[in-house]
PDB file of C-alpha atoms in Angstrom:
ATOM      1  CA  UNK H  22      22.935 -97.869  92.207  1.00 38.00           C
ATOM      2  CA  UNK H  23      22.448-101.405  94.216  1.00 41.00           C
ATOM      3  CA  UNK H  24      20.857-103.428  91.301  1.00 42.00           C
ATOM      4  CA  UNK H  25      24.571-101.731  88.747  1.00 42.00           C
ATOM      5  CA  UNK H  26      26.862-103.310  91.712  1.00 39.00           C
ATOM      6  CA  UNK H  27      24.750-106.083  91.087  1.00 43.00           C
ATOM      7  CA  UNK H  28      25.079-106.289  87.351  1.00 43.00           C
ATOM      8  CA  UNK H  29      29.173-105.251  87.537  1.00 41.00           C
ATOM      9  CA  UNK H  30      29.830-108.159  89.693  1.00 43.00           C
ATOM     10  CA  UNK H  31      27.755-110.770  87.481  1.00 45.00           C
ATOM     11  CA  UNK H  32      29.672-109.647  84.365  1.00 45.00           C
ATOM     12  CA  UNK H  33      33.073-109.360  86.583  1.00 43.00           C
ATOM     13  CA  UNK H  34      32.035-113.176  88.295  1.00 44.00           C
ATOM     14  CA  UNK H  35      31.565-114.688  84.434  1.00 45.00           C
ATOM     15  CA  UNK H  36      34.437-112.878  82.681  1.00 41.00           C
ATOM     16  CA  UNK H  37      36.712-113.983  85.403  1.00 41.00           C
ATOM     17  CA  UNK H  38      35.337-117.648  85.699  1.00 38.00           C
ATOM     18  CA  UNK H  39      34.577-117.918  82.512  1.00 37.00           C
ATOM     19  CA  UNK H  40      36.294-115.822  79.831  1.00 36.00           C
ATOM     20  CA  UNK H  41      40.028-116.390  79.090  1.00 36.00           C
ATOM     21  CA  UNK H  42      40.408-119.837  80.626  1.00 35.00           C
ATOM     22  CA  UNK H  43      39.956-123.455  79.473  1.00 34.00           C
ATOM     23  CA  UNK H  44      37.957-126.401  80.145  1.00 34.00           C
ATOM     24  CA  UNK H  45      39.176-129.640  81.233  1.00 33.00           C
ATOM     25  CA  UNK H  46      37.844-132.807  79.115  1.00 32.00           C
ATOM     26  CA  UNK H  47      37.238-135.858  81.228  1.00 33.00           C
ATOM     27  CA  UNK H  48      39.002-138.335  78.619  1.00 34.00           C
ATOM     28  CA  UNK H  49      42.634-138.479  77.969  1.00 36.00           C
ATOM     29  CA  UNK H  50      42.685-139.333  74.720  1.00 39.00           C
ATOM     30  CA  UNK H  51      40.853-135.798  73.525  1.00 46.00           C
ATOM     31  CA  UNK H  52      43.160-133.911  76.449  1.00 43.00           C
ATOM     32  CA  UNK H  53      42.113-129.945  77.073  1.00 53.00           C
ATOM     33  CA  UNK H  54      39.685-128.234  74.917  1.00 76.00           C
ATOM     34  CA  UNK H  55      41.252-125.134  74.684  1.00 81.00           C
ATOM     35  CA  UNK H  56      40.444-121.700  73.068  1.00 88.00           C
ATOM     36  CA  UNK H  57      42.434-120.810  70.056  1.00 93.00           C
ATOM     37  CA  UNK H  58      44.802-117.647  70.058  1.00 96.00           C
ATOM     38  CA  UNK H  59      43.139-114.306  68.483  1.00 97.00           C
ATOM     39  CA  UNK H  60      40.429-111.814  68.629  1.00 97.00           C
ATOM     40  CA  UNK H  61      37.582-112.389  71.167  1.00 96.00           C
ATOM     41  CA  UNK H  62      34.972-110.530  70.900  1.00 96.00           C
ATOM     42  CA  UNK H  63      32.247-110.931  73.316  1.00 94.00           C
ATOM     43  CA  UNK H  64      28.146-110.384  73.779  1.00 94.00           C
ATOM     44  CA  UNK H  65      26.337-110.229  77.072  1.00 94.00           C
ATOM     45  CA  UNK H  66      22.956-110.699  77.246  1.00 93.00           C
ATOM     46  CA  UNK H  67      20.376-110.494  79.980  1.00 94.00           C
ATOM     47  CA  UNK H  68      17.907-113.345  79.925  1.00 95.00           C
ATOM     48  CA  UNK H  69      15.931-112.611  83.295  1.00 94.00           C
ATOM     49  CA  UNK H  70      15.843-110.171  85.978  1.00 93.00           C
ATOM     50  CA  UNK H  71      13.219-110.623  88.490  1.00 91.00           C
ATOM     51  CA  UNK H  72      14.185-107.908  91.379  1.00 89.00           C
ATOM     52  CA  UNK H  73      11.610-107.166  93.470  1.00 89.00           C
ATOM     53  CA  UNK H  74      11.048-103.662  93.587  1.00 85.00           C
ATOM     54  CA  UNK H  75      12.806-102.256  90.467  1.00 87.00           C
ATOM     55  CA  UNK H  76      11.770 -99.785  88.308  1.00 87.00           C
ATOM     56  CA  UNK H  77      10.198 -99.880  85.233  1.00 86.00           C
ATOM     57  CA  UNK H  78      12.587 -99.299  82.703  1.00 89.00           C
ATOM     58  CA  UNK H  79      15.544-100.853  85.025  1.00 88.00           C
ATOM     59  CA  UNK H  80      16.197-104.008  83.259  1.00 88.00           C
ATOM     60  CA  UNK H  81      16.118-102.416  79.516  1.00 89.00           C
ATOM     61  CA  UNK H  82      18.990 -99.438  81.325  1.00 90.00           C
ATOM     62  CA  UNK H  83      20.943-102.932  82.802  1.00 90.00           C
ATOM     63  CA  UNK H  84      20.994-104.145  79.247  1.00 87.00           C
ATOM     64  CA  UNK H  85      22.571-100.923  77.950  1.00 89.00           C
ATOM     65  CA  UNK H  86      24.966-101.489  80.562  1.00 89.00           C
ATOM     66  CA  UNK H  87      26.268-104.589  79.469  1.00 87.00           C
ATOM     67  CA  UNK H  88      29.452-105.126  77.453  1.00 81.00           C
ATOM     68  CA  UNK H  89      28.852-105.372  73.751  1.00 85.00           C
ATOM     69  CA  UNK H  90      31.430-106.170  71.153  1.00 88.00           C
ATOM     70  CA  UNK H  91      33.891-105.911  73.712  1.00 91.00           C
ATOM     71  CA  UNK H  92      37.369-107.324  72.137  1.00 94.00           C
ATOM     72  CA  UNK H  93      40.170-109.685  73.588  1.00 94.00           C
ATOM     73  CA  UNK H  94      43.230-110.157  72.352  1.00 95.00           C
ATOM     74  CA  UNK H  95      44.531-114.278  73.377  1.00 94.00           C
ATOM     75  CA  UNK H  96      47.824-114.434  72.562  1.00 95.00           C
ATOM     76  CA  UNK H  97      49.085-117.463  71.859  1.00 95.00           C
ATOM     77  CA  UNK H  98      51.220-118.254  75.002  1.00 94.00           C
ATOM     78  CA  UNK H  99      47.795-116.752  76.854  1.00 92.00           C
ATOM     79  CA  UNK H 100      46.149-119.784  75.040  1.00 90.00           C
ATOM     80  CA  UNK H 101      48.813-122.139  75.810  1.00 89.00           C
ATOM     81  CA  UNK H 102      48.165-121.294  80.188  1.00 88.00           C
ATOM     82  CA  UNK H 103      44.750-121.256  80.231  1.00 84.00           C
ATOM     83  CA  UNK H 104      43.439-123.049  82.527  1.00 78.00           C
ATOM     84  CA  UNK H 105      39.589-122.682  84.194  1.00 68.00           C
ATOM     85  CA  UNK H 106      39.811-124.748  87.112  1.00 66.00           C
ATOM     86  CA  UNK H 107      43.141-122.945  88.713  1.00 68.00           C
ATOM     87  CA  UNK H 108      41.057-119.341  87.946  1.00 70.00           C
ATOM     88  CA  UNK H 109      38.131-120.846  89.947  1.00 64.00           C
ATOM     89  CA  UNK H 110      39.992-121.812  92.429  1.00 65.00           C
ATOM     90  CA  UNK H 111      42.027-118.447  93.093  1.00 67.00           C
ATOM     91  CA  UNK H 112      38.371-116.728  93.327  1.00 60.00           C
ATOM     92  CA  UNK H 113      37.733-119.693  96.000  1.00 59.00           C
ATOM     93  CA  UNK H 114      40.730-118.922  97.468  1.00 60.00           C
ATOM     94  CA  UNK H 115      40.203-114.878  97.749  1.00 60.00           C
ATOM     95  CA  UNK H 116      36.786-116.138  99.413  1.00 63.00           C
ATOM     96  CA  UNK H 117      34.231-114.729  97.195  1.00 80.00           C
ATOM     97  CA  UNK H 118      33.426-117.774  95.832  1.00 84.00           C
ATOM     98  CA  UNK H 119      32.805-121.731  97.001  1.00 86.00           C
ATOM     99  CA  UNK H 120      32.065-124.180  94.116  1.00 87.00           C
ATOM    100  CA  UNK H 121      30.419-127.198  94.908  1.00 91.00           C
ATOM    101  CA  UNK H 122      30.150-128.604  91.134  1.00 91.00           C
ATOM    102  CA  UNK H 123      32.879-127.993  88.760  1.00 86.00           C
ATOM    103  CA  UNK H 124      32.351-130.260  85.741  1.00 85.00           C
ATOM    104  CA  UNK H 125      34.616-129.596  82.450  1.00 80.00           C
ATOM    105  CA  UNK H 126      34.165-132.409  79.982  1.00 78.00           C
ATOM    106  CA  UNK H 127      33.988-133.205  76.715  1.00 79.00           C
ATOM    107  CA  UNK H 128      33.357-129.637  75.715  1.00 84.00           C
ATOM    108  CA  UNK H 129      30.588-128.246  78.335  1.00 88.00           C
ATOM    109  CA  UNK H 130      31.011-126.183  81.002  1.00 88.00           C
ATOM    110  CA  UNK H 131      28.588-126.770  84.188  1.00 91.00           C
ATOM    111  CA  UNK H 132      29.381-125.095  87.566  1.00 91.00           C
ATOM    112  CA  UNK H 133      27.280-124.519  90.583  1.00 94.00           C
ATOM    113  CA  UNK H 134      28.429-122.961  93.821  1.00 93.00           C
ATOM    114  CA  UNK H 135      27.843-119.585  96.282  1.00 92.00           C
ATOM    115  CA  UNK H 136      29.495-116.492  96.083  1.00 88.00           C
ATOM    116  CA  UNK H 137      29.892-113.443  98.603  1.00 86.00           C
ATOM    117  CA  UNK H 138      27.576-110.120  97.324  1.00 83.00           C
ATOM    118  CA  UNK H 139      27.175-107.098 100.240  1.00 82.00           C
ATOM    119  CA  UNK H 140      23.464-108.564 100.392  1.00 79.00           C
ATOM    120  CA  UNK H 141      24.977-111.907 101.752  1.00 84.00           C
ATOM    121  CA  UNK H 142      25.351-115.157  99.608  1.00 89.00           C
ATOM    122  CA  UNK H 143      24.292-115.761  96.313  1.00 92.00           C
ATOM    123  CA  UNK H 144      23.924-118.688  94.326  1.00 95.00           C
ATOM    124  CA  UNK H 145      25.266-118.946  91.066  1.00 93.00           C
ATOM    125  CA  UNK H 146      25.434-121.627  88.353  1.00 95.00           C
ATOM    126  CA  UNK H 147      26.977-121.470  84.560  1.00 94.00           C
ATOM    127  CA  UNK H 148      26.284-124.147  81.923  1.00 95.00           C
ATOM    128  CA  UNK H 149      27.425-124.281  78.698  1.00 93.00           C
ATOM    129  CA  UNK H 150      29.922-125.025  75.588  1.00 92.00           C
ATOM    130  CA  UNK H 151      33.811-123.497  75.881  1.00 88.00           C
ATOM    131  CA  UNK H 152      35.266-124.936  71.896  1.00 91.00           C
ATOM    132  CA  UNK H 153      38.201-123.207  70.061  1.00 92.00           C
ATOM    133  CA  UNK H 154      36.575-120.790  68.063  1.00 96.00           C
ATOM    134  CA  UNK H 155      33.440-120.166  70.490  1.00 96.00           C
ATOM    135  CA  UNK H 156      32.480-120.024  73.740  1.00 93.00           C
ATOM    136  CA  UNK H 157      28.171-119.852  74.803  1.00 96.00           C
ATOM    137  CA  UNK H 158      27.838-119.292  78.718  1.00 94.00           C
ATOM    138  CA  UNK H 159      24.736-118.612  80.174  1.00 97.00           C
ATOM    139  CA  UNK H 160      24.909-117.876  83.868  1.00 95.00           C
ATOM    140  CA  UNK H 161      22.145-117.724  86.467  1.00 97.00           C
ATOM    141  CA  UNK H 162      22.141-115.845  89.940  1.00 94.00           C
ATOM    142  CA  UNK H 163      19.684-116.047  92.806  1.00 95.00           C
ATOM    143  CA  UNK H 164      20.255-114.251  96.361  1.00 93.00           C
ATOM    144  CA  UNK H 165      18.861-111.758  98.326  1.00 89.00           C
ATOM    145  CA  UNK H 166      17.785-108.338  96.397  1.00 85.00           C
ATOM    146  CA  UNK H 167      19.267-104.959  96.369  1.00 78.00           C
ATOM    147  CA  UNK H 168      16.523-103.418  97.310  1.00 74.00           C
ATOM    148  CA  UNK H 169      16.202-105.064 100.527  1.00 78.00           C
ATOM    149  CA  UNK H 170      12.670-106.569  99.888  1.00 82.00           C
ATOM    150  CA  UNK H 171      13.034-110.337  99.101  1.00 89.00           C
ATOM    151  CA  UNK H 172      15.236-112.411  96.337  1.00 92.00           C
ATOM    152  CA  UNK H 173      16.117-111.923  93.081  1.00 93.00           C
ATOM    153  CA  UNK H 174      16.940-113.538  90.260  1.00 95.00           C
ATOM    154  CA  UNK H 175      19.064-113.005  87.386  1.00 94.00           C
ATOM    155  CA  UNK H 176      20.456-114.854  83.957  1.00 96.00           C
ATOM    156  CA  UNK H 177      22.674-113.874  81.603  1.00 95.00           C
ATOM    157  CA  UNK H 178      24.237-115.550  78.476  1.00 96.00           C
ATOM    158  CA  UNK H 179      27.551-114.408  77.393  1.00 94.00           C
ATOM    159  CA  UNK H 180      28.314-115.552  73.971  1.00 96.00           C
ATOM    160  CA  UNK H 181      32.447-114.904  72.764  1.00 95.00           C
ATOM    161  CA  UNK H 182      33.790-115.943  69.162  1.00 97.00           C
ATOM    162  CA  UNK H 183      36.985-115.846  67.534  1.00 97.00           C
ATOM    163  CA  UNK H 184      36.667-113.410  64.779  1.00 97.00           C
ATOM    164  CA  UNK H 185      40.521-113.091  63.687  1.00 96.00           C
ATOM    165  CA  UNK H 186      43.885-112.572  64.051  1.00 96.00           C
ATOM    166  CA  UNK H 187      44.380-109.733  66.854  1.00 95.00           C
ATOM    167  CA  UNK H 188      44.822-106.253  66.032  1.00 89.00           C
ATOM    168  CA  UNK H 189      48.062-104.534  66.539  1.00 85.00           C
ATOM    169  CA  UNK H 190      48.192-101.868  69.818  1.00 72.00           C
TER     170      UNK H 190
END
């Protein structure tokens, strides 16, 4: 039960950081790299989980958990507001999360900061690409465990691609 709430809030922390925003490019002359409007459809994929404590079997069940093919529709004026920075600062603002690194340029993504977990503070960094047809995120995580018996560690890449127009509701 600890190491899902654990899992949730990773995949909640890098769809809400990461997914349906932009990244700001350093140079003026390129301005915003931002996603193009359509379909997203979006992979997660655990790299590592090192929990002290967990069961056999536990990370290949946390995989199974994790969104696959999951589908976005960016509208257009969506596209048009996106904007990473103001997202990560609304989760600083709500207190989950402090950033101390928060680099957008020239199409990477590289953040570092702490957030708030019920097992007290946990690090968390993302690196990666955001372009207008593809975004590659991998995130890591390292805090205290679930299970109450030492740190853990956790990486995940999260891979979302533009496959279309988006489907009418």
């Amino acid at each position: 039960m600890k190491i899902k709430l654990i899992t949730t809030a990773a995949i909640a922390i890098a769809l809400a950081g990461c997914s349906g925003n932009k990244e700001k490019e350093a140079t003026a002359d390129a301005g915003p790299v931002k996603r193009e409007a359509g379909s997203w459809k979006t992979d997660i994929k655990l790299l590592k989980v090192v929990i002290p404590g967990m069961p056999a079997g536990m990370e290949a069940q946390m995989q199974k958990a994790l969104p696959q093919g999951m589908e976005v529709c960016l509208t257009p004026e969506q596209a048009a507001k996106e904007d990473i920075a103001a997202e990560m600062s609304k989760s600083s603002q709500a207190g989950d999360c402090t950033f101390s690194k928060r680099d957008f340029a020239g199409g990477k993504l590289d953040v570092a900061g702490k957030c708030k977990t019920p097992q007290g503070e946990m690090d968390i960094t993302m690196t990666g690409t955001v372009e207008p047809t593809k975004t590659d995120i991998v995130m890591n995580m390292k805090g205290k465990a679930p299970t109450g018996n030492g740190d853990m560690e956790m990486s995940m890449q999260m891979v979302s691609n533009n496959v279309g127009a988006c489907k009418p509701s």
